[in-house]
């Protein structure tokens, strides 16, 4: 007898429910993909604040207070959520940690625990599918889309937040996050304006709702603009970039290429003239005894990264240039053949055992036709290296593009030795080309030859 299925048990298909984020977005189900709670807080409330602003006059005191509180809550994110808790780039005393947790909550960007967890995943899996706000999915997605559209939490890369779970301030803020948001995000800015100069409604709209909107958009720029606009002075394998505009918008977080290379450094800007109020705030807190153990990456390692990236860019430019036929690929020519071809009208000249065809260059020779013609069909090494004129590095580089052969009869032995040296000792770039430093062309002699007997 066949047993009947137990109705109390879930069907096999039900045990593995597909997350909405892993389904295709269509006209019929688009609303299921939207995180309506985040849409309300990030888009809906700010729009309501903008509408209310038409009927609520902005007082000067309220405007000043809104800007001040903007910096307080912004630093709660940059100095607190980001550099203290996400990256542990310095240590803070209990009073400072409590203050940063409170004003950070006033920015309404999630709890410390949630924010730092996602940010660590962002660093660990930058520009991959496990990056919660990867710019590879689009600039708008990295700025806003990742919050207003539902994500499958299982798709986000794993990170260790043991230290956050052991921090009582982080745990307290996470458990009481809604209370912190309402108090620090709306009630406190309204109370200051109301009790201070009687502008209750203005404090609620400008120092509360609209200030939250601007702080959020500034922070979101770190996820989007800082991965799209600027230079990459330390590494270009991933998207983070440095730019002053992003730094101005994000309270100093715009030197993002540096930050991704050296995330444990409490600074984003390392030059004195670069704008980084978050760094200045942390340093000031240290002077006041509120912060300690400020971490800085060794300057030697920072400069190594900068030099390596500069070298990479140079290699990319070098690969596009014509450095002439490599020595080991040149054919061997008999001396008599070299002389014979010259007599037959070909403009060949031998320098340091290498034959060059200067036929098309004779008319353009800065020293005149007669001077260069006097070396044709001869060994012009001495003449080229100081006997007549001590040619510049540029002249040697230009000459290398005219190589056509190597003279047999002793000279080619030295050429092959040099070729072997190129393969064993000389530094090569990423494309495999030998790096020709100034003055290292094979035709340039170490010591100027005082006479020009060959001429």
Coordinates of C-alpha atoms in Angstrom, one line a residue, residues 64-407:
X64 CA 23.6 77.9 11.2
X65 CA 22.5 75.3 13.7
X66 CA 21.6 72.9 10.8
X67 CA 25.1 73.3 9.3
X68 CA 26.7 72.7 12.7
X69 CA 24.6 69.6 13.4
X70 CA 25.3 68.4 9.8
X71 CA 29.0 68.3 10.7
X72 CA 28.3 66.6 14.0
X73 CA 26.2 63.8 12.5
X74 CA 28.4 63.6 9.4
X75 CA 31.5 63.1 11.7
X76 CA 29.5 60.5 13.6
X77 CA 29.6 58.5 10.4
X78 CA 33.1 59.3 9.1
X79 CA 35.0 59.4 12.4
X80 CA 32.7 56.9 14.2
X81 CA 31.0 54.4 12.0
X82 CA 33.7 54.4 9.4
X83 CA 37.2 55.0 10.8
X84 CA 36.6 53.9 14.4
X85 CA 34.2 50.9 14.2
X86 CA 34.5 49.6 10.6
X87 CA 38.3 49.9 10.3
X88 CA 39.5 50.2 13.9
X89 CA 42.0 52.9 12.8
X90 CA 42.1 54.4 16.2
X91 CA 40.8 53.8 19.7
X92 CA 38.3 56.1 21.6
X93 CA 37.4 56.5 25.2
X94 CA 33.9 55.6 26.4
X95 CA 32.6 59.3 26.3
X96 CA 33.8 59.7 22.7
X97 CA 32.3 56.4 21.7
X98 CA 29.0 57.2 23.2
X99 CA 29.0 60.6 21.5
X100 CA 29.9 59.2 18.1
X101 CA 27.2 56.5 18.5
X102 CA 24.6 59.1 19.2
X103 CA 25.4 61.6 16.5
X104 CA 26.0 58.8 14.1
X105 CA 22.6 57.6 14.7
X106 CA 21.3 61.1 14.1
X107 CA 22.5 60.7 10.5
X108 CA 19.9 57.9 10.1
X109 CA 22.1 55.4 8.1
X110 CA 21.5 52.3 10.1
X111 CA 23.1 51.0 13.3
X112 CA 26.9 50.8 13.7
X113 CA 26.7 47.1 13.6
X114 CA 24.8 46.9 10.4
X115 CA 26.8 49.7 8.7
X116 CA 30.2 48.5 9.7
X117 CA 29.4 44.9 8.7
X118 CA 28.4 45.9 5.2
X119 CA 31.4 48.3 4.8
X120 CA 33.8 45.5 5.8
X121 CA 32.2 43.3 3.1
X122 CA 32.6 46.2 0.6
X123 CA 36.4 46.4 1.3
X124 CA 36.9 42.6 1.3
X125 CA 34.9 42.1 -1.9
X126 CA 35.3 45.4 -3.7
X127 CA 33.7 45.5 -7.2
X128 CA 32.5 41.9 -7.0
X129 CA 29.0 40.4 -6.6
X130 CA 29.6 40.1 -2.9
X131 CA 30.2 43.8 -2.6
X132 CA 26.9 45.2 -1.2
X133 CA 27.2 48.4 -3.1
X134 CA 29.5 47.6 -6.0
X135 CA 29.9 50.4 -8.5
X136 CA 30.1 47.7 -11.2
X137 CA 26.3 47.5 -10.9
X138 CA 26.0 51.1 -11.9
X139 CA 26.7 54.5 -10.4
X140 CA 23.0 55.0 -9.3
X141 CA 22.9 51.5 -7.8
X142 CA 26.0 52.1 -5.7
X143 CA 24.7 55.5 -4.6
X144 CA 21.1 54.7 -3.8
X145 CA 19.8 51.6 -5.5
X146 CA 21.4 49.1 -3.1
X147 CA 19.2 50.4 -0.3
X148 CA 15.9 51.1 -2.1
X149 CA 16.0 47.7 -3.9
X150 CA 15.9 44.5 -1.8
X151 CA 19.2 42.5 -1.6
X152 CA 19.6 38.9 -0.7
X153 CA 21.6 39.1 2.5
X154 CA 23.1 35.7 1.7
X155 CA 24.8 37.2 -1.4
X156 CA 26.7 39.7 0.6
X157 CA 30.3 38.6 1.5
X158 CA 31.0 37.3 5.0
X159 CA 32.9 39.4 7.4
X160 CA 34.0 39.1 11.0
X161 CA 32.2 41.5 13.4
X162 CA 33.2 39.8 16.7
X163 CA 34.7 43.0 18.0
X164 CA 31.5 44.9 17.3
X165 CA 29.4 42.3 19.1
X166 CA 31.7 42.7 22.1
X167 CA 31.5 46.5 22.2
X168 CA 28.7 47.5 24.7
X169 CA 28.2 50.9 23.0
X170 CA 27.6 49.2 19.6
X171 CA 25.3 46.6 21.1
X172 CA 23.3 49.2 23.0
X173 CA 22.9 51.4 19.9
X174 CA 21.9 48.5 17.8
X175 CA 19.2 47.4 20.2
X176 CA 17.9 50.9 20.7
X177 CA 18.4 52.2 17.2
X178 CA 14.9 53.5 16.5
X179 CA 14.9 55.4 19.8
X180 CA 18.3 56.9 18.9
X181 CA 17.2 57.8 15.4
X182 CA 14.0 59.6 16.6
X183 CA 15.9 61.4 19.4
X184 CA 19.1 62.4 17.7
X185 CA 17.7 62.7 14.2
X186 CA 14.6 64.8 14.8
X187 CA 13.9 65.6 18.5
X188 CA 17.3 67.1 19.5
X189 CA 17.7 69.4 16.5
X190 CA 14.1 70.6 17.0
X191 CA 14.6 71.1 20.7
X192 CA 17.7 73.2 20.2
X193 CA 16.0 75.5 17.7
X194 CA 12.8 75.6 19.7
X195 CA 14.2 76.2 23.2
X196 CA 17.0 78.4 21.8
X197 CA 15.1 80.9 19.6
X198 CA 11.6 79.6 19.4
X199 CA 11.8 78.0 15.9
X200 CA 10.4 74.6 16.6
X201 CA 9.0 73.8 13.2
X202 CA 12.1 75.2 11.4
X203 CA 14.4 73.1 13.6
X204 CA 12.3 70.0 12.7
X205 CA 12.3 70.7 8.9
X206 CA 15.7 72.2 8.3
X207 CA 18.0 70.9 11.1
X208 CA 16.0 67.6 11.2
X209 CA 14.6 66.3 8.0
X210 CA 16.6 68.2 5.4
X211 CA 19.8 67.9 7.3
X212 CA 19.4 64.2 7.4
X213 CA 18.8 64.1 3.7
X214 CA 22.0 66.0 2.9
X215 CA 24.1 64.0 5.4
X216 CA 22.8 60.8 3.8
X217 CA 23.5 61.9 0.2
X218 CA 27.0 63.0 1.2
X219 CA 27.8 59.6 2.7
X220 CA 26.3 57.8 -0.3
X221 CA 28.8 59.7 -2.5
X222 CA 31.6 57.6 -0.9
X223 CA 30.0 54.5 -2.3
X224 CA 29.4 56.1 -5.8
X225 CA 31.3 59.2 -6.6
X226 CA 34.5 58.1 -4.9
X227 CA 34.5 55.0 -7.1
X228 CA 33.9 56.9 -10.3
X229 CA 35.5 60.4 -10.2
X230 CA 39.3 61.1 -9.8
X231 CA 42.7 59.6 -10.0
X232 CA 44.2 56.3 -8.8
X233 CA 47.7 57.1 -7.5
X234 CA 48.2 53.9 -5.5
X235 CA 46.4 51.1 -7.5
X236 CA 44.1 50.9 -10.5
X237 CA 43.0 47.3 -10.2
X238 CA 39.8 48.3 -8.5
X239 CA 37.5 51.3 -8.8
X240 CA 38.3 53.5 -5.7
X241 CA 39.6 57.0 -6.7
X242 CA 40.9 60.2 -5.2
X243 CA 39.3 63.6 -5.9
X244 CA 39.0 66.9 -4.0
X245 CA 35.4 67.3 -5.0
X246 CA 34.4 64.0 -3.3
X247 CA 36.5 65.0 -0.3
X248 CA 34.7 68.3 0.1
X249 CA 31.3 66.5 -0.1
X250 CA 32.2 63.7 2.3
X251 CA 34.1 65.4 5.1
X252 CA 37.4 64.1 3.8
X253 CA 36.5 60.6 2.6
X254 CA 37.2 61.5 -1.0
X255 CA 40.8 60.2 -1.0
X256 CA 39.3 56.8 -1.5
X257 CA 42.1 55.2 -3.5
X258 CA 44.5 55.7 -0.6
X259 CA 41.9 54.5 1.8
X260 CA 41.3 51.2 0.0
X261 CA 45.0 50.6 -0.1
X262 CA 45.6 51.5 3.5
X263 CA 42.2 51.1 5.3
X264 CA 43.7 50.9 8.8
X265 CA 45.2 54.4 8.5
X266 CA 43.1 56.9 10.5
X267 CA 43.8 59.5 7.7
X268 CA 42.3 59.6 4.2
X269 CA 44.3 62.6 3.2
X270 CA 48.1 62.4 3.9
X271 CA 49.2 65.8 2.5
X272 CA 48.9 68.9 4.7
X273 CA 46.9 70.7 2.0
X274 CA 44.3 68.0 1.4
X275 CA 40.8 68.5 2.9
X276 CA 40.1 65.9 5.6
X277 CA 38.2 67.4 8.6
X278 CA 37.6 63.9 9.9
X279 CA 41.3 63.4 10.3
X280 CA 41.6 66.8 12.0
X281 CA 38.8 65.9 14.4
X282 CA 40.3 62.6 15.4
X283 CA 43.7 64.3 15.9
X284 CA 42.1 67.0 18.0
X285 CA 40.3 64.3 20.1
X286 CA 43.7 62.8 20.7
X287 CA 45.1 66.1 22.0
X288 CA 42.1 66.3 24.4
X289 CA 42.7 62.8 25.7
X290 CA 39.6 61.3 24.1
X291 CA 41.3 59.3 21.3
X292 CA 44.5 57.3 21.3
X293 CA 46.4 54.7 19.3
X294 CA 46.0 56.6 16.0
X295 CA 47.2 54.2 13.3
X296 CA 49.3 55.3 10.4
X297 CA 50.6 53.2 7.6
X298 CA 54.4 53.4 7.3
X299 CA 55.4 56.1 4.9
X300 CA 57.8 53.7 3.2
X301 CA 55.0 51.4 2.2
X302 CA 52.8 54.3 1.1
X303 CA 55.5 55.6 -1.2
X304 CA 56.2 52.1 -2.5
X305 CA 52.6 51.8 -3.6
X306 CA 52.7 55.3 -5.2
X307 CA 56.0 54.4 -7.1
X308 CA 54.6 51.0 -8.2
X309 CA 51.5 52.7 -9.7
X310 CA 53.6 55.4 -11.4
X311 CA 55.8 52.6 -12.8
X312 CA 52.7 50.8 -14.1
X313 CA 51.5 53.9 -15.9
X314 CA 55.0 54.5 -17.3
X315 CA 55.0 50.8 -18.5
X316 CA 51.7 51.4 -20.2
X317 CA 53.1 54.4 -22.1
X318 CA 56.3 52.6 -22.9
X319 CA 54.5 49.7 -24.5
X320 CA 53.0 52.1 -27.0
X321 CA 56.4 53.5 -28.1
X322 CA 58.8 52.2 -30.8
X323 CA 62.1 51.2 -29.2
X324 CA 63.6 49.5 -32.3
X325 CA 64.2 45.9 -33.1
X326 CA 65.6 44.0 -30.1
X327 CA 69.3 43.1 -30.5
X328 CA 68.8 39.4 -30.5
X329 CA 66.4 39.7 -33.4
X330 CA 68.8 41.6 -35.7
X331 CA 70.3 39.7 -38.7
X332 CA 74.1 39.4 -38.9
X333 CA 75.8 41.3 -41.8
X334 CA 79.3 40.8 -43.2
X335 CA 81.4 44.0 -43.2
X336 CA 81.9 43.8 -46.9
X337 CA 78.2 43.5 -47.5
X338 CA 77.6 46.5 -45.2
X339 CA 80.1 48.5 -47.2
X340 CA 78.8 47.3 -50.6
X341 CA 75.2 48.2 -49.7
X342 CA 76.4 51.7 -48.7
X343 CA 78.1 52.1 -52.0
X344 CA 74.9 51.1 -53.8
X345 CA 73.1 54.1 -52.4
X346 CA 71.7 52.7 -49.1
X347 CA 72.4 55.0 -46.2
X348 CA 73.9 52.6 -43.7
X349 CA 76.0 53.6 -40.7
X350 CA 77.6 51.3 -38.1
X351 CA 77.8 52.4 -34.5
X352 CA 78.9 50.1 -31.6
X353 CA 78.6 47.1 -34.0
X354 CA 75.0 47.8 -34.8
X355 CA 74.0 48.8 -38.4
X356 CA 71.4 51.5 -38.8
X357 CA 69.6 52.6 -42.0
X358 CA 69.6 56.4 -41.9
X359 CA 68.6 56.9 -45.6
X360 CA 65.4 58.8 -44.8
X361 CA 67.0 60.7 -42.0
X362 CA 70.0 62.2 -43.8
X363 CA 68.1 65.2 -45.1
X364 CA 66.7 65.9 -41.6
X365 CA 70.0 65.5 -39.7
X366 CA 70.5 68.6 -37.5
X367 CA 74.2 68.5 -38.0
X368 CA 73.9 68.7 -41.8
X369 CA 74.0 66.2 -44.6
X370 CA 77.7 66.3 -45.0
X371 CA 78.4 65.3 -41.4
X372 CA 76.2 62.2 -41.4
X373 CA 77.3 61.2 -44.9
X374 CA 80.9 61.2 -43.8
X375 CA 80.1 58.2 -41.5
X376 CA 78.2 56.1 -44.0
X377 CA 79.9 52.7 -44.7
X378 CA 82.3 53.2 -41.8
X379 CA 82.5 52.5 -38.1
X380 CA 81.1 55.7 -36.8
X381 CA 81.1 54.8 -33.1
X382 CA 83.8 57.3 -32.1
X383 CA 82.3 60.0 -34.3
X384 CA 78.8 59.6 -32.8
X385 CA 80.1 59.4 -29.2
X386 CA 82.1 62.5 -28.9
X387 CA 84.8 62.4 -31.6
X388 CA 82.7 64.9 -33.7
X389 CA 79.6 65.4 -31.5
X390 CA 78.5 63.8 -28.2
X391 CA 75.0 63.0 -29.2
X392 CA 72.1 63.4 -26.8
X393 CA 70.0 60.7 -25.2
X394 CA 67.2 61.6 -27.6
X395 CA 69.5 61.0 -30.6
X396 CA 70.4 57.5 -29.3
X397 CA 66.8 56.7 -28.8
X398 CA 65.9 57.8 -32.3
X399 CA 68.9 55.9 -33.7
X400 CA 67.6 52.7 -32.1
X401 CA 64.5 52.8 -34.2
X402 CA 66.7 52.5 -37.4
X403 CA 68.5 49.3 -36.5
X404 CA 68.7 46.8 -39.4
X405 CA 71.6 44.4 -38.5
X406 CA 74.8 43.5 -36.6
X407 CA 78.3 43.5 -38.1

